[in-house]
Amino acid sequence: MSKFIASNAYVQNSDKKNFVTPSAAIEIGQGWASNTINTTIFRHHAILTMEGAQYTAFYVNTNLLRIVKRNLSTAEIETYDIQGTFNLNDAHNGISLGHDRNHRLHITYDHHASKLQYRIAAKPHSIDKWSDCRPMTEVHEENVTYPSFILPRKDFPLTFLYRDGSWNKGSARLKYFNEQLDSWTDLNEPILSGTDLLPWTANAYWNHPCVGKDGSLHLSYVWRTHSLGPDQLINNINICYARSDDNGLSWQTSRGRGFKKPITPANSEVVYAVSPGTNLINQCGMALDSEDRPHIAYYANDENEIPQYQHLWFDGLIWRNQIISTRTYEFNLQGGGTLDIPISRPEIVINRNNDVFIIYRGDLTEDRMAILTLKSPEYDYKNSELVILDPEPLGRSEPIIDRSRWIREEILSILLQKCQQPNHDQPKAEILSSVRVIDLKLRNKP
């Protein structure tokens, strides 16, 4: 059952100096909360809008995946349940949604270095009938992780980006959907790859892909190789960038110089150097400003070895970086699987005035979801610009946003769910909690 909660969703510190206006909050059901599988930031897309309707999906339990359609005009909610056997102990196994140019939804789910699980809706704008689980091309589909749908734009079709391989030996690959043939084709070679490196292999972890006004595709990413020392410190190295004007066929640097493919650690454009073993987190947020210049939100250690949120952006001439938090104690990213971390990975959106909004949950906010505003053009950090969005502590949840709606309407829809995260994906007893969507308007600064 869905429930309309309020038209004035909670916002703390909402006065004239802040410009976050709550609009609506909708409860869409009870979902699995024993870990963060429903709220991992790398779901792309976890929630999206297509022609007046908003779609999302979440796991209810180990045998039920629920797809939700919300009419944005009437607030009517439809649901459809996919029955199956899902491995929910591994938080990597999240759900991603996309849609093609015929307005049919596509869904992938439940894989971590495993066989592709994929379905397509039978009718446009509909969730009430789906294909059976099917392959895309049956090529490089046995070892899939981090499925990401890049939505159609310009003359480019629905595109599928995913990892083929493992955490330290992987390649990023693309597939393209043809609506007339109802089939996918592969880009023959990977776009990013550390699979064949010697003596150590590597894998690229990308932030959310971004699409420019001209249809260009933008990726930023870190490279991971072997863990460090007896404590198995996670070894993410450097922040890198590439863009493509032809939907992945060719790639260039931020200064327009072409890459040979695949892009590897040897020829990547390192836009910000980060030392090994300094708590650089993988898979964060990226957004483009009005000039299609990339902005990246992430965290890594400061000079005192304390992880801090940071904002990295290209101003058209140089890449600039700033620390945008004041945390005071250390933690380390170490060990395998999904980790129990005191702060979420950050998301980012940018409005038409080029003001930047960083979205996160963590110890600075008593585990409540918050937005930090960085006003253009200098993006000076002021702690007074941090706004708490919702009173409920969310455990280890990460920000899940509707990018497609933000780009069209500058309304920010955020999916919220309180959930735990056992260290290293240890199994936990089933816990359910409310899954909600809140809508926010982020006004232009006075």
Short mmCIF file of N, CA and C in Angstrom, two decimals, residues 313-416:
data_model
loop_
_atom_site.label_atom_id
_atom_site.label_comp_id
_atom_site.label_asym_id
_atom_site.label_seq_id
_atom_site.Cartn_x
_atom_site.Cartn_y
_atom_site.Cartn_z
N TRP A 313 36.05 19.85 -9.67
CA TRP A 313 35.36 20.30 -10.87
C TRP A 313 36.34 20.93 -11.86
N PHE A 314 35.90 20.93 -13.13
CA PHE A 314 36.66 21.52 -14.22
C PHE A 314 36.07 22.88 -14.53
N ASP A 315 36.87 23.93 -14.43
CA ASP A 315 36.34 25.29 -14.65
C ASP A 315 36.53 25.77 -16.09
N GLY A 316 36.92 24.87 -16.96
CA GLY A 316 37.17 25.21 -18.36
C GLY A 316 38.64 25.37 -18.67
N LEU A 317 39.44 25.63 -17.62
CA LEU A 317 40.89 25.77 -17.77
C LEU A 317 41.64 24.74 -16.94
N ILE A 318 41.27 24.63 -15.67
CA ILE A 318 41.94 23.71 -14.77
C ILE A 318 40.91 22.95 -13.94
N TRP A 319 41.35 21.84 -13.37
CA TRP A 319 40.55 21.10 -12.41
C TRP A 319 40.83 21.66 -11.02
N ARG A 320 39.77 21.90 -10.27
CA ARG A 320 39.88 22.48 -8.93
C ARG A 320 39.25 21.53 -7.92
N ASN A 321 39.80 21.52 -6.71
CA ASN A 321 39.31 20.61 -5.66
C ASN A 321 39.19 21.37 -4.35
N GLN A 322 38.13 21.06 -3.59
CA GLN A 322 37.95 21.67 -2.28
C GLN A 322 37.39 20.64 -1.31
N ILE A 323 37.76 20.79 -0.04
CA ILE A 323 37.18 19.99 1.04
C ILE A 323 35.91 20.68 1.52
N ILE A 324 34.83 19.90 1.69
CA ILE A 324 33.53 20.50 2.01
C ILE A 324 32.88 19.84 3.23
N SER A 325 33.70 19.37 4.16
CA SER A 325 33.18 18.87 5.43
C SER A 325 34.22 19.09 6.51
N THR A 326 33.80 18.90 7.76
CA THR A 326 34.68 19.14 8.91
C THR A 326 34.62 17.95 9.87
N ARG A 327 34.75 16.76 9.33
CA ARG A 327 34.76 15.57 10.18
C ARG A 327 36.02 15.57 11.06
N THR A 328 35.93 14.88 12.20
CA THR A 328 37.01 14.96 13.18
C THR A 328 37.60 13.62 13.59
N TYR A 329 37.10 12.50 13.05
CA TYR A 329 37.73 11.24 13.44
C TYR A 329 37.91 10.33 12.23
N GLU A 330 38.84 9.41 12.40
CA GLU A 330 39.27 8.55 11.30
C GLU A 330 38.40 7.30 11.16
N PHE A 331 38.39 6.75 9.98
CA PHE A 331 37.99 5.36 9.75
C PHE A 331 38.75 4.90 8.52
N ASN A 332 38.79 3.61 8.31
CA ASN A 332 39.51 3.05 7.16
C ASN A 332 38.60 2.17 6.32
N LEU A 333 38.75 2.28 5.02
CA LEU A 333 38.11 1.35 4.08
C LEU A 333 39.02 0.14 3.97
N GLN A 334 38.57 -0.99 4.50
CA GLN A 334 39.42 -2.18 4.49
C GLN A 334 38.57 -3.44 4.47
N GLY A 335 39.12 -4.47 3.85
CA GLY A 335 38.43 -5.75 3.77
C GLY A 335 37.56 -5.87 2.54
N GLY A 336 36.95 -7.04 2.38
CA GLY A 336 36.16 -7.32 1.19
C GLY A 336 34.68 -7.10 1.39
N GLY A 337 33.95 -7.11 0.28
CA GLY A 337 32.50 -6.97 0.33
C GLY A 337 32.06 -5.55 0.62
N THR A 338 30.78 -5.39 0.92
CA THR A 338 30.23 -4.08 1.28
C THR A 338 30.57 -3.79 2.74
N LEU A 339 30.96 -2.55 3.03
CA LEU A 339 31.46 -2.21 4.35
C LEU A 339 30.44 -1.41 5.15
N ASP A 340 30.54 -1.52 6.47
CA ASP A 340 29.76 -0.72 7.40
C ASP A 340 30.53 0.58 7.62
N ILE A 341 30.13 1.63 6.92
CA ILE A 341 30.88 2.89 6.89
C ILE A 341 30.02 3.99 7.53
N PRO A 342 30.62 4.86 8.36
CA PRO A 342 29.81 5.85 9.08
C PRO A 342 29.25 6.98 8.22
N ILE A 343 29.74 7.12 6.99
CA ILE A 343 29.20 8.17 6.11
C ILE A 343 28.84 7.55 4.77
N SER A 344 27.80 8.08 4.15
CA SER A 344 27.41 7.60 2.83
C SER A 344 28.33 8.19 1.77
N ARG A 345 28.31 7.60 0.61
CA ARG A 345 28.90 8.26 -0.55
C ARG A 345 28.02 9.44 -0.94
N PRO A 346 28.62 10.51 -1.47
CA PRO A 346 27.84 11.71 -1.78
C PRO A 346 27.27 11.70 -3.19
N GLU A 347 26.10 12.30 -3.33
CA GLU A 347 25.49 12.59 -4.63
C GLU A 347 25.65 14.08 -4.93
N ILE A 348 25.38 14.45 -6.18
CA ILE A 348 25.52 15.85 -6.59
C ILE A 348 24.52 16.16 -7.70
N VAL A 349 23.89 17.33 -7.61
CA VAL A 349 23.11 17.90 -8.71
C VAL A 349 23.48 19.37 -8.83
N ILE A 350 23.22 19.94 -10.00
CA ILE A 350 23.56 21.33 -10.29
C ILE A 350 22.37 21.99 -10.94
N ASN A 351 22.00 23.21 -10.49
CA ASN A 351 20.86 23.88 -11.10
C ASN A 351 21.31 24.76 -12.27
N ARG A 352 20.35 25.45 -12.88
CA ARG A 352 20.64 26.22 -14.09
C ARG A 352 21.51 27.44 -13.80
N ASN A 353 21.58 27.85 -12.53
CA ASN A 353 22.49 28.93 -12.13
C ASN A 353 23.88 28.42 -11.80
N ASN A 354 24.08 27.13 -11.96
CA ASN A 354 25.35 26.46 -11.65
C ASN A 354 25.64 26.36 -10.16
N ASP A 355 24.62 26.57 -9.30
CA ASP A 355 24.78 26.24 -7.89
C ASP A 355 24.86 24.72 -7.75
N VAL A 356 25.72 24.26 -6.87
CA VAL A 356 25.97 22.84 -6.66
C VAL A 356 25.31 22.40 -5.36
N PHE A 357 24.67 21.23 -5.40
CA PHE A 357 24.05 20.64 -4.21
C PHE A 357 24.66 19.26 -3.98
N ILE A 358 25.26 19.08 -2.81
CA ILE A 358 25.86 17.81 -2.41
C ILE A 358 24.91 17.13 -1.42
N ILE A 359 24.57 15.89 -1.67
CA ILE A 359 23.58 15.16 -0.88
C ILE A 359 24.28 13.99 -0.19
N TYR A 360 24.11 13.89 1.13
CA TYR A 360 24.73 12.78 1.84
C TYR A 360 24.05 12.53 3.17
N ARG A 361 24.42 11.39 3.78
CA ARG A 361 23.98 11.00 5.12
C ARG A 361 25.20 10.52 5.89
N GLY A 362 25.27 10.88 7.19
CA GLY A 362 26.43 10.41 7.94
C GLY A 362 26.50 10.92 9.35
N ASP A 363 27.71 10.82 9.92
CA ASP A 363 27.89 11.22 11.31
C ASP A 363 27.70 12.72 11.51
N LEU A 364 27.98 13.52 10.50
CA LEU A 364 27.78 14.96 10.61
C LEU A 364 26.30 15.34 10.70
N THR A 365 25.42 14.46 10.26
CA THR A 365 23.98 14.76 10.22
C THR A 365 23.18 13.82 11.11
N GLU A 366 23.86 13.10 12.00
CA GLU A 366 23.21 12.11 12.86
C GLU A 366 22.43 11.11 12.02
N ASP A 367 23.04 10.73 10.91
CA ASP A 367 22.51 9.74 9.97
C ASP A 367 21.22 10.16 9.28
N ARG A 368 20.95 11.46 9.24
CA ARG A 368 19.81 11.97 8.49
C ARG A 368 20.28 12.46 7.13
N MET A 369 19.39 12.41 6.13
CA MET A 369 19.74 12.86 4.79
C MET A 369 19.81 14.39 4.78
N ALA A 370 20.82 14.91 4.09
CA ALA A 370 21.06 16.36 4.09
C ALA A 370 21.54 16.82 2.72
N ILE A 371 21.40 18.11 2.48
CA ILE A 371 21.91 18.75 1.26
C ILE A 371 22.79 19.93 1.66
N LEU A 372 23.99 19.96 1.09
CA LEU A 372 24.91 21.08 1.25
C LEU A 372 24.91 21.90 -0.03
N THR A 373 24.70 23.20 0.09
CA THR A 373 24.70 24.09 -1.07
C THR A 373 26.05 24.77 -1.22
N LEU A 374 26.59 24.75 -2.43
CA LEU A 374 27.80 25.47 -2.79
C LEU A 374 27.42 26.44 -3.90
N LYS A 375 27.40 27.73 -3.59
CA LYS A 375 26.88 28.72 -4.53
C LYS A 375 27.93 29.12 -5.56
N SER A 376 27.48 29.16 -6.81
CA SER A 376 28.37 29.56 -7.89
C SER A 376 28.67 31.06 -7.79
N PRO A 377 29.76 31.55 -8.34
CA PRO A 377 30.72 30.78 -9.15
C PRO A 377 31.91 30.23 -8.36
N GLU A 378 32.10 30.66 -7.12
CA GLU A 378 33.30 30.26 -6.38
C GLU A 378 33.12 28.97 -5.60
N TYR A 379 31.87 28.61 -5.28
CA TYR A 379 31.57 27.38 -4.54
C TYR A 379 32.21 27.35 -3.15
N ASP A 380 32.24 28.52 -2.50
CA ASP A 380 32.81 28.58 -1.16
C ASP A 380 32.01 27.69 -0.22
N TYR A 381 32.73 26.93 0.59
CA TYR A 381 32.09 26.02 1.55
C TYR A 381 31.71 26.77 2.82
N LYS A 382 30.43 26.66 3.20
CA LYS A 382 29.92 27.21 4.46
C LYS A 382 29.07 26.13 5.12
N ASN A 383 29.43 25.76 6.32
CA ASN A 383 28.67 24.73 7.02
C ASN A 383 27.23 25.16 7.26
N SER A 384 26.98 26.47 7.31
CA SER A 384 25.62 26.99 7.51
C SER A 384 24.71 26.67 6.34
N GLU A 385 25.26 26.25 5.21
CA GLU A 385 24.46 25.92 4.04
C GLU A 385 24.05 24.44 4.01
N LEU A 386 24.29 23.73 5.10
CA LEU A 386 23.88 22.33 5.20
C LEU A 386 22.46 22.26 5.75
N VAL A 387 21.57 21.58 5.02
CA VAL A 387 20.16 21.49 5.38
C VAL A 387 19.79 20.03 5.61
N ILE A 388 19.20 19.73 6.77
CA ILE A 388 18.68 18.40 7.06
C ILE A 388 17.32 18.26 6.39
N LEU A 389 17.14 17.18 5.62
CA LEU A 389 15.93 17.03 4.81
C LEU A 389 14.82 16.25 5.48
N ASP A 390 15.17 15.37 6.40
CA ASP A 390 14.17 14.47 6.96
C ASP A 390 14.59 14.11 8.38
N PRO A 391 13.65 14.02 9.33
CA PRO A 391 14.03 13.81 10.73
C PRO A 391 14.48 12.39 11.06
N GLU A 392 14.21 11.41 10.19
CA GLU A 392 14.49 10.02 10.53
C GLU A 392 15.95 9.67 10.29
N PRO A 393 16.67 9.18 11.30
CA PRO A 393 17.99 8.60 11.04
C PRO A 393 17.85 7.39 10.13
N LEU A 394 18.70 7.31 9.12
CA LEU A 394 18.53 6.32 8.05
C LEU A 394 19.53 5.19 8.12
N GLY A 395 20.21 5.02 9.26
CA GLY A 395 21.16 3.93 9.37
C GLY A 395 22.32 4.11 8.42
N ARG A 396 22.50 3.16 7.50
CA ARG A 396 23.62 3.22 6.54
C ARG A 396 23.14 3.50 5.12
N SER A 397 21.95 4.02 4.96
CA SER A 397 21.39 4.32 3.65
C SER A 397 22.24 5.35 2.90
N GLU A 398 22.20 5.27 1.56
CA GLU A 398 22.88 6.26 0.72
C GLU A 398 21.84 7.02 -0.11
N PRO A 399 22.21 8.20 -0.62
CA PRO A 399 21.25 9.00 -1.39
C PRO A 399 20.92 8.37 -2.74
N ILE A 400 19.63 8.24 -3.01
CA ILE A 400 19.12 7.68 -4.27
C ILE A 400 18.24 8.75 -4.90
N ILE A 401 18.62 9.27 -6.07
CA ILE A 401 17.93 10.41 -6.66
C ILE A 401 17.43 10.10 -8.07
N ASP A 402 16.42 10.87 -8.48
CA ASP A 402 15.85 10.78 -9.83
C ASP A 402 16.52 11.86 -10.69
N ARG A 403 17.57 11.47 -11.42
CA ARG A 403 18.30 12.42 -12.26
C ARG A 403 17.46 12.94 -13.41
N SER A 404 16.67 12.06 -14.00
CA SER A 404 15.90 12.45 -15.19
C SER A 404 14.89 13.54 -14.84
N ARG A 405 14.24 13.45 -13.68
CA ARG A 405 13.29 14.48 -13.28
C ARG A 405 14.01 15.78 -12.95
N TRP A 406 15.14 15.67 -12.29
CA TRP A 406 15.89 16.88 -11.95
C TRP A 406 16.29 17.64 -13.22
N ILE A 407 16.78 16.93 -14.21
CA ILE A 407 17.24 17.59 -15.43
C ILE A 407 16.09 18.30 -16.14
N ARG A 408 14.90 17.70 -16.15
CA ARG A 408 13.77 18.30 -16.86
C ARG A 408 13.08 19.39 -16.05
N GLU A 409 12.90 19.17 -14.74
CA GLU A 409 12.03 20.03 -13.95
C GLU A 409 12.73 20.76 -12.81
N GLU A 410 13.98 20.40 -12.51
CA GLU A 410 14.66 20.87 -11.30
C GLU A 410 13.83 20.61 -10.05
N ILE A 411 13.17 19.47 -10.03
CA ILE A 411 12.57 18.92 -8.82
C ILE A 411 13.39 17.69 -8.44
N LEU A 412 13.83 17.67 -7.19
CA LEU A 412 14.69 16.59 -6.74
C LEU A 412 13.86 15.57 -5.98
N SER A 413 13.69 14.39 -6.56
CA SER A 413 13.04 13.27 -5.89
C SER A 413 14.11 12.37 -5.30
N ILE A 414 13.99 12.08 -3.99
CA ILE A 414 14.95 11.24 -3.28
C ILE A 414 14.22 10.05 -2.68
N LEU A 415 14.73 8.86 -2.93
CA LEU A 415 14.19 7.66 -2.31
C LEU A 415 14.87 7.46 -0.96
N LEU A 416 14.07 7.29 0.10
CA LEU A 416 14.59 7.15 1.45
C LEU A 416 14.16 5.82 2.05
#
